[in-house]
Amino acid sequence: MVLEQGFDQEYETVDLNINMGPQHPSTHGVFRMVLAVDGELVVDVEPVIGYMHRGGEKLSETLDYRQGIGIQDRTDYLGQFNCEQTYCMAAEKLGGFDVPERAEWIRTICVELNRMASHFMFIGAYGTDAGFIGTAFIYGFRERERIQDLFEELTGERLMYSYFRVGGVAWELPNGWTAKVSNLLKELRQGVADFKGLLSENEVFLARTRNVGVISAERAIDYGLSGPMLRACGVPWDLRREEPYSVYPRLEFEIPVGEYGDCYDRYTVRLREIEQSIRIVAQCLEMMPSSGPIMAVNMPRMLRLPVGEVYARTENPRGEYGIYLVSKGGNKPYRLRMRSACFANLSALREMTIGEYIADAVMILGSTDIVLCEVDR
Amino acid sequence: MIQAWFGIGWLDAFLRVQLLVGFMTVNVLLLIWAERKVLARIQQRLGPTRTGPMGLLQSVADAGKLLTKEDVKPTTADRWVFDFAPFALFVPIFVSFLALPYARDVWVRSLPLGLFFVMAIQSVTIVGMLMAGWGSDSKYALLGGVRSVAQMISYEIPLVLSVVGIAMLSGSLDFNVIIEAQDVVPNIVYQPLGFFIFLTAAMAELARNPFDIPVAESEVVGGPFVEYSGIRWSMFFLGEYTNLFVMSLLGTVLFLGGYAWPFGLDVGWPLQLALTMGKVSLMILLLFWIRGSLPRLRIDQLMSFAWKVLIPLTFVQIFLNGLVLTYAWPKIILTFTSGAFLLLAAYAIRRGVRRTGRVPREQRLDALRIREARGLS
Amino acid sequence: MTNERGGTETPEERAARVQAAKDRAAAAHAARESGQPPPAAQPAVPAQAAAGSPPPVEAAPAPVLDDRPRTASGQVKRDPDAPKLAPPATPEERAARIATAKEAAARAKAAGGTVTARPAAARAEATPDAVAEESAAAAPSDGILRTAKGTIKRDPDAPKLAPPATPEERAARVAAAKATAAAAKERAKSVPEGTASALGKGPAVAAAGPARATGPSTADLAAFRQAYEAVIKPLKSAGEQPLRAVAAARAERAVGRAEFELTPAALATVAAFQEVFAELEIDLLTSPTDPVFVVDKRDIYQVLRACKTHPKLAMNFFRGVTGVDLLDEGIEVVYHLKSLTTRHAVTVKTLLPPDDLVVPSVSNIWRAANWHEREMMEMFGVVCAGHPDPRNLLLDEDLTIHPLLKAHPLQELELRQGVNIF
């Protein structure tokens, strides 16, 4: 602060620049946020990204359609099956391959379980941002670990699954896996109830998240927000309903929608999405054929796609994840563009944060549920 | 003791102080271990298990590590302020130990103005925090220091006023008299509202969750203590846990009957000591429990809670006390009225948070001005 | 004068060393031809090694470096002085073993095969009974030569796959290869510079090489190597692009774009588009998911703005903008749009010629375009005119290369790694 001489003159103050990150306990990943603050009020915020940029799109041009699935896992490491599914869908649409039914059901179960795992982790991390020193975090991870145990049994991996293939899935489900999934659903329902008791009705949490980081529906659409960020603003837009793919036309589920577009609504929407995902998985287990092929017929060993382009998109836990694939007839993509949901979600950070307090900046950032690897690819 | 045996007053005092120092050191080690274990159990973890039986030697290991750490100091730190701050924080807390009673005749000095002394000395620790924040010459430390000073000054008032209620009931500021007045009924029965206010204000004074914004780990990492390392930082830690014990002991003495309830004054000092320690442990456990269960309040929410909720409630309590004492009504009336106001306050807080939470951004002129300047609204 | 390893030697020493190596090679070759064991190992390291410098490594042409006893074909014979792997058998055991073996051999021979000698070590483990059972069970009578174990044995009387070439034959082969290579070079020279059509076979050969059973022919290999070298030779100037040859070759064998059937929703979108932009020239391509409209560079801004503002289209959801590097043709800028109200989904693209990589920025139409355009600008070098904040987004602030272009600084490395570069 630069004070002028004498008290009868105006104070001339400069804004304080606070740098949060790239190493910081509450920026979820390697992300830097430069806040200009006036006292406790945020006057300007500049998000600086690119610390996790690994050239995923360039790499994908050098990997064929089976190797490229690994890159998709590593792009959104909390919605892995979703990204794999988008990539496989893009290749399947361009190549004209029909995924057999059992494979589609298996894919949907994996995708919805993954959505639940991602949302549980979000809630755990969000509680930690709010100031629960670890209680909410462990609650969230307890449920997530249960789902990850199932995935480890299925794929052998805890995080980078690489289970989907173009044309189906890589191998058949292990014996007894579906029984374990349906036993797990009861425990997950209890987990959601635990969170409702811990966070949703907690006065302090309500005070921290209500009316914080509000964004209107028009602005949200203009910024390209999608997923729970958009649904929290009151826009009932879900790609599983609007542009259905896989077996979603046959499933019955609701789209949770918020009202005000604040942090609390984003949290609630995700919590209710977990419940809907439980419902979806239960239906999948019932309706899935108990045997059948899991890979499209006549899939060549070295897949070559015809010349053309395709933009395939699915509903990621974070929003609309799209793969724009341009093929020139070879066994590798000519151009692979990953339209990541977090990239667009993060671009609205400035809009949501200016005019809020510093402590709110952390809460808003947490509510966007970003995965920096997806933002930077 | 020595006074009685040898008549040497100063040696007696010296030995008692030494005893207290030893007791305090061991106590802090045990408290740190207990906090970690209790918090872990609330969070479905185990806490320290490996160092020593049940992890009891964990604090010893931590202490050893802190003592052998290099004393890193920012070069631009204000040397004397920076060096002296830990002591400015710790010494007043220890001095307030000297006036608190553990059992009849088991204390260092019995002051006729004991309560006043303790309250006054507690305020000096605030200076220590400010010195730490300012002397570190770091933005985060300064923010943390300023926040903590604001919080502590605000919560001194409800703390002292709730204690005034007790002084009114007992008619004296001498701890002996206060405890003897409670040998049949502890004060908490007559002052439930006062106890609630005291507990909340004590948590804020200790900078514990939900009021730990000065040391908020997920935001301004470490608060005013961010630049300290090694022994200096361990002094702060020591101070915090000693203060925890002091506040709990104060609460026990003032509200839970100290060593007098329920067995009266004539029981031997070992039993009284054990009783005191048991009650202190209960209060400490309560504080740990609250820490693990609630998220943290934002600084403006903290401040408005202190000034707009707690202080009016203390005035209500004092007014009720005054009424009952002036007209010599039976003190049981206090129980009902005070309890009724406590329930009313709880209901009002709950409703207030649910209905508005916080003023929406559109109604805050300062936020609106900033957003217009940035072209956002 | 120093050699590669840093030691010093006089020219005479070097000449002597070279001559000694040549002599050894000739001797080994002669020995191989005549079927005798080659001469003894090479002489000791020259004196300069004693001075402390690392000894010069000789590329010894003769594979034989020791004097171990060898069989007629050059394989190392088992040293009779080496310790035996199994304890020496008593005479009775040996007699029993021999008898069993003779029995098995007789049986096998009766079944119609020859017997190879099994190594002593293995024989010591197998009991005579097991051996007898094994050879009895594994002796089918289908006329194929089999070993005692039952595996198919190569008939020693069968002709070799390729007879050892005499020096004359070898010389003839080399000459033929040289001729083909020269012919290919002639062909390449006759074609205008920069478009080696010989490369048309290159990638196909490379891709098919390891997979084909017979392997590429020598002429094909020579042609590929020549074309490959033409591609990876170091750049002489900043403007030289190594990919021009590839682009031309690809244009020669260009495959048509696949056509897809549009869904009814997509057809409705196409109809709406055609209605709104009736007077503009817009090409329609198909993709499995959306219709793709190719717009001229001059019209792209008004098309995009109309996409958002026109009530029939109302594309308020900007999915993304990206670029595709089309080498000679330029860079294609691709916009993906969606309408949340009318449910239209389109892909709009425009081609920027390589000398004019400027496209108007649409950040003032959709706020979402801001970051997508920043990323496209830094990755492709396209300039989005009018962008409010054209800094690098993901890359370092001071980085000026454009990584997603096909001709990028690490492209040579990719070629060497055999990555398909199209």
PDB file of C-alpha atoms in Angstrom, chain C residues 1 3 7-21 45-51 53 56 58:
ATOM      1  CA  MET C   1      47.581 -38.699 -36.060  1.00  0.00           C
ATOM      2  CA  ASN C   3      42.413 -42.715 -34.578  1.00  0.00           C
ATOM      3  CA  GLY C   7      45.024 -43.079 -29.237  1.00  0.00           C
ATOM      4  CA  THR C   8      47.932 -42.063 -31.360  1.00  0.00           C
ATOM      5  CA  GLU C   9      49.649 -44.196 -33.910  1.00  0.00           C
ATOM      6  CA  THR C  10      51.924 -43.620 -36.787  1.00  0.00           C
ATOM      7  CA  PRO C  11      50.733 -44.210 -40.314  1.00  0.00           C
ATOM      8  CA  GLU C  12      53.055 -47.194 -40.586  1.00  0.00           C
ATOM      9  CA  GLU C  13      51.507 -48.846 -37.598  1.00  0.00           C
ATOM     10  CA  ARG C  14      48.108 -48.227 -38.960  1.00  0.00           C
ATOM     11  CA  ALA C  15      49.015 -49.700 -42.319  1.00  0.00           C
ATOM     12  CA  ALA C  16      50.462 -52.719 -40.614  1.00  0.00           C
ATOM     13  CA  ARG C  17      47.374 -53.175 -38.573  1.00  0.00           C
ATOM     14  CA  VAL C  18      45.133 -52.962 -41.587  1.00  0.00           C
ATOM     15  CA  GLN C  19      47.261 -55.386 -43.554  1.00  0.00           C
ATOM     16  CA  ALA C  20      47.225 -57.878 -40.700  1.00  0.00           C
ATOM     17  CA  ALA C  21      43.462 -57.693 -40.557  1.00  0.00           C
ATOM     18  CA  VAL C  45      46.822 -55.809 -28.877  1.00  0.00           C
ATOM     19  CA  PRO C  46      49.429 -53.418 -30.279  1.00  0.00           C
ATOM     20  CA  ALA C  47      51.942 -51.685 -28.039  1.00  0.00           C
ATOM     21  CA  GLN C  48      50.089 -48.406 -27.776  1.00  0.00           C
ATOM     22  CA  ALA C  49      47.554 -50.018 -25.545  1.00  0.00           C
ATOM     23  CA  ALA C  50      50.262 -50.372 -22.949  1.00  0.00           C
ATOM     24  CA  ALA C  51      50.569 -46.589 -22.927  1.00  0.00           C
ATOM     25  CA  SER C  53      44.948 -45.315 -24.237  1.00  0.00           C
ATOM     26  CA  PRO C  56      41.708 -49.685 -30.988  1.00  0.00           C
ATOM     27  CA  GLU C  58      39.470 -54.044 -34.854  1.00  0.00           C
TER      28      GLU C  58
END
